[in-house]
Coordinates of C-alpha atoms in Angstrom, one line a residue:
M1 CA 12.4 71.8 -11.1
K2 CA 13.6 70.7 -7.7
H3 CA 12.4 72.7 -4.7
I4 CA 10.2 75.0 -6.8
K5 CA 6.5 75.3 -6.0
F6 CA 4.6 76.4 -9.0
N7 CA 1.7 78.9 -8.8
K8 CA -1.0 77.2 -11.0
N9 CA -2.9 80.4 -11.8
I10 CA 0.2 82.1 -13.1
I11 CA 1.2 79.1 -15.1
V12 CA -2.2 79.1 -16.8
V13 CA -1.8 82.7 -17.7
L14 CA 1.7 82.1 -19.1
L15 CA 0.5 79.1 -21.1
L16 CA -2.3 81.2 -22.6
T17 CA 0.2 83.9 -23.3
I18 CA 2.6 81.5 -25.0
M19 CA -0.2 79.7 -27.0
S20 CA -1.9 82.9 -28.2
C21 CA -1.4 83.5 -31.9
S22 CA -2.3 86.5 -34.0
D23 CA -0.9 88.8 -36.7
D24 CA 1.2 90.4 -33.9
F25 CA 2.6 88.7 -30.9
L26 CA 2.0 91.7 -28.7
D27 CA -1.5 92.6 -29.8
R28 CA -3.3 89.7 -28.0
F29 CA -1.4 89.2 -24.8
P30 CA -4.0 88.3 -22.2
E31 CA -4.6 90.5 -19.2
D32 CA -2.4 89.3 -16.3
A33 CA -4.4 87.5 -13.7
A34 CA -2.0 88.7 -11.0
S35 CA -2.9 92.3 -11.4
D36 CA -4.7 93.1 -8.2
A37 CA -3.4 95.7 -5.8
T38 CA -2.1 93.3 -3.2
F39 CA 0.0 91.1 -5.5
F40 CA 3.7 91.8 -5.7
T41 CA 3.8 93.2 -2.2
K42 CA 5.5 90.1 -0.8
A43 CA 8.7 88.3 -1.8
S44 CA 6.7 85.1 -2.3
D45 CA 4.6 86.9 -5.0
F46 CA 7.7 87.4 -7.0
E47 CA 8.9 83.9 -6.3
N48 CA 5.6 82.4 -7.5
F49 CA 5.5 84.6 -10.6
A50 CA 9.1 83.6 -11.5
N51 CA 8.2 80.0 -11.0
G52 CA 5.7 80.2 -13.7
L53 CA 8.4 81.1 -16.2
Y54 CA 10.9 78.4 -15.2
G55 CA 9.4 75.9 -17.6
V56 CA 10.3 78.0 -20.6
A57 CA 13.4 79.7 -19.1
I58 CA 15.4 76.7 -17.9
R59 CA 15.4 74.3 -20.9
R60 CA 17.7 73.0 -23.5
R61 CA 18.4 75.0 -26.6
G62 CA 17.5 72.1 -28.9
Q63 CA 14.1 71.3 -30.2
S64 CA 14.1 68.0 -28.3
N65 CA 16.3 66.5 -25.6
H66 CA 18.1 64.1 -28.0
F67 CA 21.8 65.0 -28.1
E68 CA 21.9 64.6 -31.9
T69 CA 19.6 67.6 -32.3
L70 CA 21.9 70.0 -30.5
D71 CA 24.8 69.9 -32.9
S72 CA 22.7 68.8 -35.9
N73 CA 23.5 70.5 -39.2
T74 CA 27.1 71.1 -38.3
D75 CA 30.4 69.3 -39.0
N76 CA 30.1 67.5 -35.6
V77 CA 27.2 65.2 -36.3
V78 CA 26.2 62.8 -39.1
T79 CA 22.7 61.4 -39.1
A80 CA 20.7 58.8 -41.1
S81 CA 18.8 61.4 -43.1
I82 CA 19.6 64.9 -44.4
Y83 CA 18.0 67.9 -42.8
T84 CA 15.9 70.1 -45.0
G85 CA 16.1 73.8 -44.9
I86 CA 19.2 76.0 -45.1
Y87 CA 21.5 73.2 -46.1
E88 CA 20.1 72.9 -49.6
R89 CA 21.2 74.6 -52.8
N90 CA 18.7 76.9 -54.5
N91 CA 16.8 77.3 -51.3
P92 CA 14.5 80.3 -51.8
S93 CA 15.2 83.4 -49.8
I94 CA 11.6 84.1 -49.0
A95 CA 11.1 85.2 -45.4
S96 CA 9.0 83.0 -43.2
Q97 CA 5.5 84.2 -42.4
T98 CA 5.8 83.5 -38.6
D99 CA 8.5 82.4 -36.2
G100 CA 8.0 80.7 -32.9
T101 CA 11.2 82.1 -31.4
W102 CA 10.0 85.6 -32.2
N103 CA 6.5 85.2 -30.9
N104 CA 7.3 83.1 -27.8
N105 CA 10.3 85.1 -26.5
Y106 CA 8.4 88.4 -26.8
S107 CA 5.5 86.9 -24.9
Y108 CA 8.0 85.7 -22.2
I109 CA 9.6 89.2 -22.2
R110 CA 6.2 90.8 -21.6
S111 CA 5.6 88.6 -18.6
V112 CA 9.0 89.4 -17.1
N113 CA 8.4 93.1 -17.8
Y114 CA 5.1 92.9 -15.9
M115 CA 7.0 91.4 -12.9
L116 CA 9.9 93.9 -13.0
N117 CA 7.6 96.9 -13.5
N118 CA 5.9 96.0 -10.2
Q119 CA 9.0 95.7 -8.1
D120 CA 8.4 99.0 -6.4
K121 CA 5.3 97.5 -4.8
L122 CA 7.4 95.2 -2.7
L123 CA 6.8 96.3 0.9
A124 CA 9.9 94.9 2.5
R125 CA 12.9 94.9 0.2
D126 CA 15.4 92.4 1.5
A127 CA 17.8 89.8 0.1
T128 CA 15.0 87.3 -0.5
G129 CA 12.9 89.7 -2.5
D130 CA 15.9 91.0 -4.3
H131 CA 16.8 87.5 -5.4
F132 CA 13.5 86.8 -7.1
I133 CA 13.6 90.2 -8.8
G134 CA 17.1 89.2 -9.9
E135 CA 15.7 86.1 -11.5
G136 CA 13.4 88.3 -13.6
Y137 CA 16.4 90.4 -14.9
F138 CA 18.2 87.1 -15.6
M139 CA 15.3 85.7 -17.6
R140 CA 14.7 88.9 -19.6
A141 CA 18.4 88.9 -20.6
M142 CA 18.2 85.3 -21.6
F143 CA 15.0 85.8 -23.7
Y144 CA 16.6 88.8 -25.5
F145 CA 19.7 86.7 -26.1
N146 CA 17.6 84.1 -27.8
L147 CA 16.3 86.8 -30.1
L148 CA 19.8 88.3 -30.7
Q149 CA 21.2 84.9 -31.7
R150 CA 18.4 84.2 -34.2
F151 CA 17.6 87.6 -35.6
G152 CA 20.4 90.1 -34.6
G153 CA 19.0 93.5 -33.6
V154 CA 15.3 93.5 -32.7
P155 CA 12.8 96.0 -31.2
Y156 CA 13.5 96.6 -27.5
I157 CA 10.7 96.8 -25.0
D158 CA 11.3 96.8 -21.3
E159 CA 7.8 97.8 -20.0
V160 CA 4.2 96.5 -20.3
L161 CA 2.4 98.5 -23.0
G162 CA -1.2 98.7 -23.9
T163 CA -2.4 97.6 -27.3
E164 CA -2.9 101.2 -28.4
S165 CA 0.5 102.4 -27.3
E166 CA 2.7 103.8 -30.1
D167 CA 5.7 102.5 -28.2
L168 CA 4.4 99.0 -28.9
Y169 CA 5.7 99.2 -32.5
K170 CA 9.3 100.2 -32.3
P171 CA 11.8 99.8 -35.2
R172 CA 14.7 97.4 -34.7
E173 CA 17.5 98.4 -32.5
S174 CA 21.1 97.5 -33.5
R175 CA 22.5 94.2 -32.3
E176 CA 25.1 96.2 -30.3
F177 CA 22.2 98.0 -28.5
I178 CA 20.4 94.8 -27.7
A179 CA 23.6 93.1 -26.5
T180 CA 24.3 96.1 -24.3
K181 CA 20.9 95.9 -22.7
I182 CA 21.4 92.2 -22.1
I183 CA 24.6 92.9 -20.3
E184 CA 22.9 95.6 -18.2
D185 CA 20.2 93.2 -17.2
L186 CA 22.7 90.6 -16.3
D187 CA 24.7 93.1 -14.2
E188 CA 21.5 93.9 -12.3
A189 CA 20.8 90.2 -11.8
I190 CA 24.3 89.6 -10.6
S191 CA 23.9 92.4 -8.0
L192 CA 20.6 91.0 -6.7
L193 CA 20.9 87.2 -6.9
Q194 CA 22.4 85.0 -4.1
W195 CA 25.2 82.6 -4.6
Q196 CA 24.3 79.0 -5.4
G197 CA 23.3 77.2 -2.2
T198 CA 22.5 80.3 -0.3
A199 CA 18.8 80.7 0.4
P200 CA 16.7 81.3 -1.6
A201 CA 19.1 80.1 -4.4
V202 CA 18.4 76.5 -3.6
Q203 CA 19.2 73.7 -6.0
G204 CA 17.3 74.2 -9.3
R205 CA 16.9 78.0 -8.9
I206 CA 18.7 80.7 -10.9
N207 CA 21.7 82.0 -8.9
K208 CA 24.6 84.5 -9.1
E209 CA 26.9 81.9 -10.7
A210 CA 24.4 81.3 -13.5
A211 CA 24.1 85.0 -14.2
L212 CA 27.9 85.4 -14.3
H213 CA 28.1 82.4 -16.5
L214 CA 25.5 83.8 -19.0
K215 CA 27.4 87.1 -19.0
T216 CA 30.6 85.3 -20.2
R217 CA 28.6 83.6 -22.9
V218 CA 26.9 86.8 -24.1
G219 CA 30.1 88.8 -24.0
L220 CA 32.1 86.2 -25.9
Y221 CA 29.3 85.7 -28.5
E222 CA 28.7 89.3 -29.3
G223 CA 32.3 90.4 -28.9
S224 CA 33.6 87.8 -31.3
W225 CA 30.7 88.3 -33.7
E226 CA 31.5 92.0 -34.0
R227 CA 35.2 91.4 -34.3
Y228 CA 35.2 88.7 -37.0
H229 CA 32.3 90.0 -39.1
G230 CA 33.9 93.4 -38.9
I231 CA 37.3 92.1 -40.1
K232 CA 35.7 90.3 -43.0
G233 CA 33.3 93.1 -43.8
T234 CA 30.2 90.8 -44.0
P235 CA 26.7 92.1 -44.2
F236 CA 26.3 91.2 -40.5
A237 CA 29.1 93.5 -39.3
V238 CA 28.6 96.2 -36.7
S239 CA 30.1 99.4 -38.1
G240 CA 32.7 101.1 -35.9
S241 CA 33.0 98.3 -33.3
D242 CA 35.7 95.7 -32.8
G243 CA 33.7 93.8 -30.1
S244 CA 36.3 94.6 -27.4
V245 CA 33.7 96.1 -25.0
F246 CA 31.8 92.8 -24.9
L247 CA 34.9 90.6 -24.8
N248 CA 36.0 92.6 -21.8
A249 CA 32.6 92.1 -20.2
A250 CA 33.1 88.3 -20.6
V251 CA 36.5 88.6 -19.0
D252 CA 35.2 90.6 -16.1
A253 CA 32.4 88.1 -15.4
G254 CA 34.9 85.2 -15.7
N255 CA 37.2 86.8 -13.2
A256 CA 34.3 87.2 -10.7
L257 CA 33.2 83.7 -11.2
M258 CA 36.6 82.2 -11.0
A259 CA 37.3 84.1 -7.7
K260 CA 34.3 82.3 -6.3
Q261 CA 34.6 78.9 -7.9
G262 CA 38.3 78.5 -8.2
N263 CA 39.3 75.2 -9.7
T264 CA 36.3 73.3 -8.5
I265 CA 34.7 71.2 -11.2
Y266 CA 32.9 67.9 -11.2
I267 CA 35.1 64.8 -11.5
G268 CA 33.3 61.5 -12.1
P269 CA 34.5 58.0 -11.4
A270 CA 37.8 56.8 -12.9
G271 CA 37.5 56.4 -16.6
D272 CA 34.3 58.5 -16.8
E273 CA 35.5 61.7 -15.0
Y274 CA 34.1 63.8 -17.8
S275 CA 31.1 61.9 -19.2
R276 CA 29.3 61.0 -16.0
M277 CA 28.2 64.6 -15.6
F278 CA 25.9 64.0 -18.5
N279 CA 24.7 60.6 -17.4
N280 CA 23.6 61.8 -13.9
D281 CA 20.2 61.8 -12.4
D282 CA 21.2 64.5 -9.8
G283 CA 23.0 66.9 -12.1
G284 CA 22.1 70.0 -10.1
S285 CA 24.1 68.8 -7.1
L286 CA 27.4 68.4 -9.0
P287 CA 30.3 70.8 -8.4
G288 CA 30.6 73.2 -11.2
V289 CA 27.0 72.7 -12.5
F290 CA 25.4 76.0 -11.9
L291 CA 21.9 75.1 -13.2
A292 CA 20.3 71.9 -14.3
R293 CA 16.9 70.8 -15.4
D294 CA 15.7 68.1 -13.1
Y295 CA 13.7 65.1 -14.3
N296 CA 11.9 62.7 -12.1
V297 CA 9.4 60.5 -13.9
A298 CA 8.1 58.9 -10.7
L299 CA 7.1 62.4 -9.4
G300 CA 5.6 63.4 -12.8
Q301 CA 8.4 65.9 -13.5
G302 CA 8.7 65.2 -17.2
G303 CA 11.3 62.9 -18.6
N304 CA 14.6 63.4 -20.5
R305 CA 15.3 61.8 -23.8
P306 CA 19.1 61.7 -24.3
R307 CA 19.3 58.4 -26.1
G308 CA 23.0 58.6 -26.8
A309 CA 24.6 55.2 -27.2
I310 CA 21.4 53.3 -26.9
T311 CA 19.8 53.7 -30.2
P312 CA 20.8 55.1 -33.7
P313 CA 20.8 57.1 -35.8
F314 CA 23.5 59.7 -35.1
S315 CA 27.3 59.7 -34.6
L316 CA 30.2 62.0 -34.4
T317 CA 31.7 62.8 -37.8
K318 CA 35.3 61.9 -38.8
S319 CA 35.9 65.7 -38.8
A320 CA 34.9 65.8 -35.1
V321 CA 37.0 62.8 -34.2
D322 CA 40.1 64.1 -36.1
N323 CA 39.8 67.4 -34.2
Y324 CA 40.6 65.7 -30.9
L325 CA 44.2 66.1 -29.8
M326 CA 46.3 62.9 -29.7
S327 CA 47.2 61.4 -26.4
D328 CA 50.5 63.4 -26.3
G329 CA 48.5 66.6 -26.4
L330 CA 49.5 67.4 -30.0
P331 CA 47.2 67.8 -33.1
Q332 CA 47.3 64.8 -35.3
E333 CA 49.2 66.8 -38.0
I334 CA 52.3 67.0 -35.8
S335 CA 51.9 64.1 -33.3
T336 CA 54.1 61.0 -33.4
V337 CA 51.2 59.0 -32.0
T338 CA 49.3 59.5 -35.2
A339 CA 51.5 57.1 -37.1
G340 CA 50.6 54.2 -34.8
V341 CA 46.8 54.6 -35.2
D342 CA 45.0 51.8 -37.0
I343 CA 42.2 53.6 -38.8
A344 CA 40.5 50.3 -39.4
N345 CA 40.0 49.8 -35.6
Q346 CA 37.6 52.0 -33.7
N347 CA 39.4 51.2 -30.4
S348 CA 42.7 52.4 -31.8
V349 CA 41.2 55.6 -33.2
I350 CA 39.3 56.4 -30.0
N351 CA 41.9 55.3 -27.4
T352 CA 44.9 57.2 -28.9
R353 CA 43.3 60.6 -28.4
D354 CA 42.3 63.0 -25.6
P355 CA 40.5 60.9 -23.0
R356 CA 37.3 63.0 -23.5
L357 CA 36.8 61.2 -26.9
R358 CA 36.5 57.8 -25.2
Q359 CA 34.1 59.3 -22.7
T360 CA 32.1 60.8 -25.5
L361 CA 32.0 57.7 -27.7
Y362 CA 31.2 54.1 -26.8
A363 CA 34.4 52.3 -27.7
P364 CA 33.8 48.7 -28.7
D365 CA 36.3 47.5 -26.1
R366 CA 33.8 48.5 -23.4
G367 CA 32.0 45.3 -24.4
Q368 CA 28.6 44.4 -25.6
R369 CA 26.2 47.4 -25.1
Q370 CA 23.5 45.1 -23.8
D371 CA 25.8 44.1 -21.0
F372 CA 27.1 47.6 -20.2
F373 CA 23.6 49.0 -20.1
A374 CA 22.3 46.1 -18.1
N375 CA 19.1 47.7 -17.0
L376 CA 18.0 48.6 -20.5
N377 CA 16.1 46.4 -22.9
I378 CA 18.3 46.9 -25.9
S379 CA 17.3 45.4 -29.2
A380 CA 20.1 43.7 -31.0
E381 CA 21.8 46.2 -33.2
G382 CA 25.4 45.0 -33.3
V383 CA 28.2 46.2 -31.1
R384 CA 29.7 48.2 -34.0
G385 CA 26.4 49.8 -34.7
I386 CA 25.4 49.5 -38.3
Y387 CA 22.3 47.7 -39.7
W388 CA 19.5 47.7 -42.3
P389 CA 16.1 47.4 -40.7
A390 CA 13.6 45.5 -42.8
G391 CA 11.9 47.8 -45.3
Y392 CA 14.3 50.7 -44.7
N393 CA 16.5 51.4 -47.6
R394 CA 19.4 53.2 -45.9
L395 CA 22.0 52.7 -43.3
V396 CA 20.6 53.7 -39.9
S397 CA 23.7 54.1 -37.7
P398 CA 26.6 56.1 -38.9
G399 CA 29.2 54.0 -37.1
Y400 CA 30.2 55.5 -33.8
F401 CA 27.9 55.2 -30.8
V402 CA 27.7 58.1 -28.5
L403 CA 28.1 57.5 -24.7
K404 CA 27.8 61.1 -23.6
G405 CA 24.3 61.5 -22.2
A406 CA 23.2 57.9 -22.4
P407 CA 21.0 56.7 -19.6
L408 CA 22.9 54.2 -17.3
T409 CA 20.3 53.2 -14.8
T410 CA 16.8 53.6 -16.2
V411 CA 15.0 50.9 -18.1
T412 CA 13.2 53.3 -20.5
I413 CA 15.2 55.0 -23.3
D414 CA 12.9 57.9 -24.1
L415 CA 11.6 58.7 -20.6
N416 CA 14.3 58.7 -17.9
D417 CA 15.6 60.7 -14.9
I418 CA 18.9 62.0 -16.3
D419 CA 19.2 65.7 -15.4
D420 CA 19.8 68.2 -18.2
V421 CA 22.9 70.2 -17.5
I422 CA 22.1 73.8 -18.5
Y423 CA 25.0 76.0 -17.3
R424 CA 28.3 74.5 -16.3
Y425 CA 31.7 75.9 -15.2
G426 CA 33.6 74.2 -18.0
E427 CA 31.9 76.4 -20.6
S428 CA 32.6 79.5 -18.4
L429 CA 36.3 78.8 -18.3
L430 CA 36.4 78.4 -22.1
N431 CA 34.4 81.6 -22.6
Y432 CA 36.9 83.4 -20.5
A433 CA 40.0 81.9 -22.1
E434 CA 38.8 82.6 -25.6
A435 CA 37.9 86.2 -24.8
K436 CA 41.3 86.8 -23.4
A437 CA 43.0 85.0 -26.4
I438 CA 41.1 87.2 -28.9
L439 CA 42.0 90.3 -26.9
G440 CA 45.7 89.2 -26.9
T441 CA 45.9 89.3 -23.1
I442 CA 45.9 85.6 -22.3
T443 CA 48.8 84.3 -20.1
Q444 CA 50.0 80.9 -19.0
T445 CA 48.3 81.5 -15.6
D446 CA 45.0 82.1 -17.4
I447 CA 45.5 78.8 -19.3
D448 CA 46.4 76.9 -16.1
N449 CA 43.2 78.2 -14.5
T450 CA 40.9 77.3 -17.4
V451 CA 42.0 74.9 -20.1
N452 CA 44.3 72.9 -17.8
V453 CA 41.7 72.6 -15.1
L454 CA 39.5 70.8 -17.7
R455 CA 42.3 68.7 -19.0
G456 CA 43.5 67.8 -15.5
R457 CA 40.2 66.3 -14.7
V458 CA 40.7 63.5 -17.3
G459 CA 44.5 63.3 -17.1
A460 CA 45.1 64.9 -20.5
A461 CA 48.4 66.6 -21.3
N462 CA 48.5 70.3 -20.2
M463 CA 48.5 73.2 -22.6
N464 CA 51.6 75.4 -22.7
L465 CA 51.1 78.8 -24.2
A466 CA 54.7 79.2 -25.5
T467 CA 54.7 75.7 -26.9
V468 CA 51.4 76.1 -28.7
N469 CA 52.4 79.4 -30.3
G470 CA 55.5 77.7 -31.6
W471 CA 53.8 74.9 -33.4
N472 CA 54.3 74.8 -37.2
I473 CA 50.8 74.0 -38.2
T474 CA 48.4 75.2 -40.8
Y475 CA 45.0 76.2 -39.6
L476 CA 42.2 76.2 -42.2
E477 CA 38.9 78.1 -42.2
K478 CA 37.2 74.9 -43.5
D479 CA 37.9 73.4 -40.1
G480 CA 36.6 76.4 -38.2
Y481 CA 40.0 78.1 -37.6
D482 CA 41.4 81.6 -38.2
P483 CA 44.6 81.3 -40.3
S484 CA 45.6 84.9 -39.4
A485 CA 45.3 84.4 -35.6
D486 CA 47.9 83.2 -33.1
N487 CA 47.9 79.5 -32.6
I488 CA 46.5 79.9 -29.1
V489 CA 43.3 81.4 -30.5
N490 CA 42.8 78.4 -32.7
E491 CA 43.8 75.9 -30.1
I492 CA 41.2 77.3 -27.7
R493 CA 38.7 76.9 -30.5
R494 CA 39.8 73.2 -30.7
E495 CA 39.5 72.9 -27.0
R496 CA 36.0 74.3 -27.1
R497 CA 34.9 71.8 -29.7
M498 CA 36.3 68.9 -27.7
E499 CA 34.9 69.9 -24.3
L500 CA 31.5 71.1 -25.5
M501 CA 30.9 68.4 -28.1
L502 CA 27.2 67.7 -28.7
E503 CA 26.1 70.5 -26.3
G504 CA 24.7 72.7 -29.1
F505 CA 27.5 75.4 -29.4
R506 CA 29.0 74.4 -32.8
S507 CA 26.6 76.2 -35.1
D508 CA 26.7 79.5 -33.1
D509 CA 30.5 79.3 -32.9
L510 CA 30.9 78.9 -36.6
K511 CA 28.6 81.9 -37.1
R512 CA 30.2 84.2 -34.6
W513 CA 33.7 83.3 -36.1
A514 CA 32.3 84.2 -39.5
V515 CA 33.4 80.9 -41.0
Y516 CA 30.0 79.3 -41.4
E517 CA 30.1 78.9 -45.1
D518 CA 33.8 78.0 -45.1
V519 CA 33.1 74.9 -42.9
I520 CA 29.7 73.9 -44.3
N521 CA 29.7 74.6 -48.0
G522 CA 30.8 71.5 -49.8
Y523 CA 31.0 69.5 -46.6
I524 CA 30.2 65.7 -46.9
P525 CA 29.7 64.1 -43.5
V526 CA 31.3 60.8 -43.0
S527 CA 32.0 58.8 -39.8
A528 CA 33.7 55.5 -38.9
Y529 CA 35.9 53.4 -41.2
Y530 CA 33.6 51.6 -43.5
Q531 CA 35.5 48.3 -44.1
E532 CA 35.8 47.5 -40.4
L533 CA 32.1 47.6 -40.0
V534 CA 31.5 45.5 -43.1
D535 CA 34.0 42.9 -42.0
Y536 CA 32.5 42.8 -38.5
H537 CA 29.0 42.1 -39.7
N538 CA 30.0 39.5 -42.2
I539 CA 31.4 37.2 -39.5
D540 CA 28.6 34.9 -38.1
Q541 CA 30.0 34.7 -34.6
N542 CA 30.1 38.5 -34.3
L543 CA 26.4 38.6 -35.1
I544 CA 25.7 35.8 -32.6
D545 CA 27.7 37.6 -29.9
S546 CA 25.6 40.7 -30.6
Q547 CA 22.4 38.7 -30.2
W548 CA 21.3 38.9 -33.8
A549 CA 19.0 36.0 -34.6
P550 CA 20.1 34.1 -37.8
G551 CA 16.8 35.0 -39.4
T552 CA 17.7 38.7 -39.3
W553 CA 21.2 38.4 -40.7
S554 CA 20.1 39.5 -44.1
E555 CA 19.5 42.9 -42.7
V556 CA 23.1 43.4 -41.6
K557 CA 25.3 41.3 -43.8
Y558 CA 27.1 43.0 -46.7
F559 CA 27.9 41.7 -50.1
E560 CA 31.6 41.6 -50.8
G561 CA 32.6 44.4 -53.1
S562 CA 29.6 46.5 -52.3
N563 CA 30.3 50.2 -52.6
S564 CA 27.2 51.4 -50.9
G565 CA 27.5 53.5 -47.8
Q566 CA 31.0 55.0 -48.0
V567 CA 32.9 57.9 -49.3
N568 CA 36.7 57.7 -49.5
G569 CA 36.5 54.6 -47.4
Y570 CA 34.5 56.1 -44.6
L571 CA 30.9 55.4 -43.7
T572 CA 28.1 57.7 -44.6
P573 CA 24.4 56.9 -44.1
L574 CA 23.6 59.5 -46.8
W575 CA 25.0 57.3 -49.6
Q576 CA 21.8 57.4 -51.6
E577 CA 21.7 61.2 -51.7
P578 CA 23.3 62.6 -54.8
D579 CA 24.8 65.5 -52.9
F580 CA 26.7 63.2 -50.5
N581 CA 27.5 59.9 -52.1
S582 CA 30.9 60.5 -53.7
P583 CA 34.0 62.7 -53.2
T584 CA 32.8 64.9 -56.1
S585 CA 29.3 65.5 -54.6
D586 CA 28.3 69.0 -53.8
G587 CA 27.7 68.4 -50.1
Y588 CA 26.0 70.9 -47.7
Y589 CA 25.4 74.5 -48.6
I590 CA 24.4 77.7 -46.9
E591 CA 24.0 81.1 -48.5
P592 CA 26.8 83.3 -47.0
G593 CA 25.0 86.6 -47.3
R594 CA 21.8 85.3 -45.7
D595 CA 22.0 82.3 -43.4
Y596 CA 23.9 83.7 -40.5
L597 CA 20.5 85.1 -39.3
N598 CA 16.9 84.0 -39.7
S599 CA 14.4 86.1 -41.5
I600 CA 12.2 88.6 -39.6
P601 CA 8.7 87.1 -39.8
Q602 CA 6.8 88.6 -42.7
V603 CA 3.6 88.9 -40.7
E604 CA 5.4 91.1 -38.2
I605 CA 6.7 93.4 -40.9
E606 CA 3.3 93.8 -42.4
H607 CA 1.6 94.3 -39.0
Y608 CA 4.0 97.1 -38.0
L609 CA 3.4 98.9 -41.2
D610 CA -0.4 98.5 -40.9
K611 CA -0.7 99.5 -37.3
A612 CA 1.9 102.2 -36.9
N613 CA 3.5 102.8 -40.3
V614 CA 6.8 101.6 -38.8
E615 CA 9.3 99.8 -41.0
L616 CA 10.6 96.6 -39.4
T617 CA 13.6 96.0 -41.7
Q618 CA 14.4 92.6 -43.0
N619 CA 17.7 90.7 -42.5
P620 CA 20.3 90.6 -45.3
G621 CA 19.5 88.2 -48.1
W622 CA 15.8 87.7 -47.3
I623 CA 12.9 89.0 -49.3

């Protein structure tokens, strides 16, 4: 992280904590090295301790830094191979024995509790010391939010407990209780943290904006979860709550954030006003980026891996592309622009829609990728992105190349300096707008200050509340919409999918809207128009232009009349999988009464019973 000096002793302790493994995550937490009487008496002690947690606190939600992992297993992304796990029929409902999210986040929480439980030792309580203590409250909120999203209600611990303490083994609290505690911690953090750019909230450090942003996210997530699961009466509903308390918390935080930030967002160079935020090696300095993970390979600060347009094997789905509004600001169902789109031409498909699509995908009319990414050593893969590597029996690229997040200056694909944008204002604005739309209090002024700020950055048509609510359009749950809601609620859902594409929100959104199974079950992911790619690769000059050596043409040429690799005329790299290779295939599947939450680790359930005779209840659908 930029401008953060790490205390090596604390980092060692935290690593030991994170790596420790036993029947119970709390039972073998090492004694804290920083436990002498003089530590936590100075603001710098809190700073150093917080620094030791930044490596686990400020990181992307995905398992790696490839963009394809963040929206994987949703209707946004199609990849060259199917994912195993919940998207399989007849998947057993046996609970996992252990879970890294459970173990690690509770370990992190204990570290933060240790820090916060020592705040009274601080000799001179001033704005500097308050700020670092505020970072602790922020981190604890974030770690509990990780648990809430994965498991729902969990045991709540806010102090450091000895291994023999009875309070160590608490039953699960309700998800509403945990969400309330998260909001309380964020409110405390907001009161203590400095605004971004005001010392000690230097670039790379947690700041007041980040805490307000996270509050909008938590408030919207829990409020909409409680509302929609309650309406549908799912096993994951919160009895007696409509979520309005949390939705209003999101609105309150949004109001405070907007009062500070106004309409200031990052606007990149012409033609890439939106996308350049994600191709930037100094993301933390960009207007509207509240927190970014800095990478600097030369200084030994890790390396990001957002391969994006450079290499296969992932793409946006046809569903994701069709979701984008047409260039006139209307959905394709009612737009006159739609009639003029040539579906057999990627440029036509991409360039007739909201400009953010062109800045998310690499349209072929940008030219040869090896020329556009001049600093990269790109192996020849064809400008339209489809090929058969020797010895590999499936299509590797699903058709569209992704520009968002692709490295522009580095020479190394998998180890570059692109910063990872963690919290940004664009999401805050959409969190606020959606919360107000659900509550039924959204106004045109609200839309002008949120959605239209984002659209104005790229020159897209403005949203008008009265016009949108007057559209005669059918919204379907299979597309992630709510047929019973006002149009504006669904159009903000659409806006969210466009603006936050590939940033890892889609799965959580489908779950909190209670439409997960409606979207996923039976879904067959397809991407670009199949025949265009086949025709392109069967023309010798195209292969020469794309730097394919003649000796490799057998890998990419198609036999006329071949039916492999497509469903309903659209490309799918899953054409050899029975569940995905025809319009009558079964497609993806999740268990509606189970897969909204992960199982509570079986080891923990057994350990709680053995140690304290406490029942740690299992989530619905798991055994």
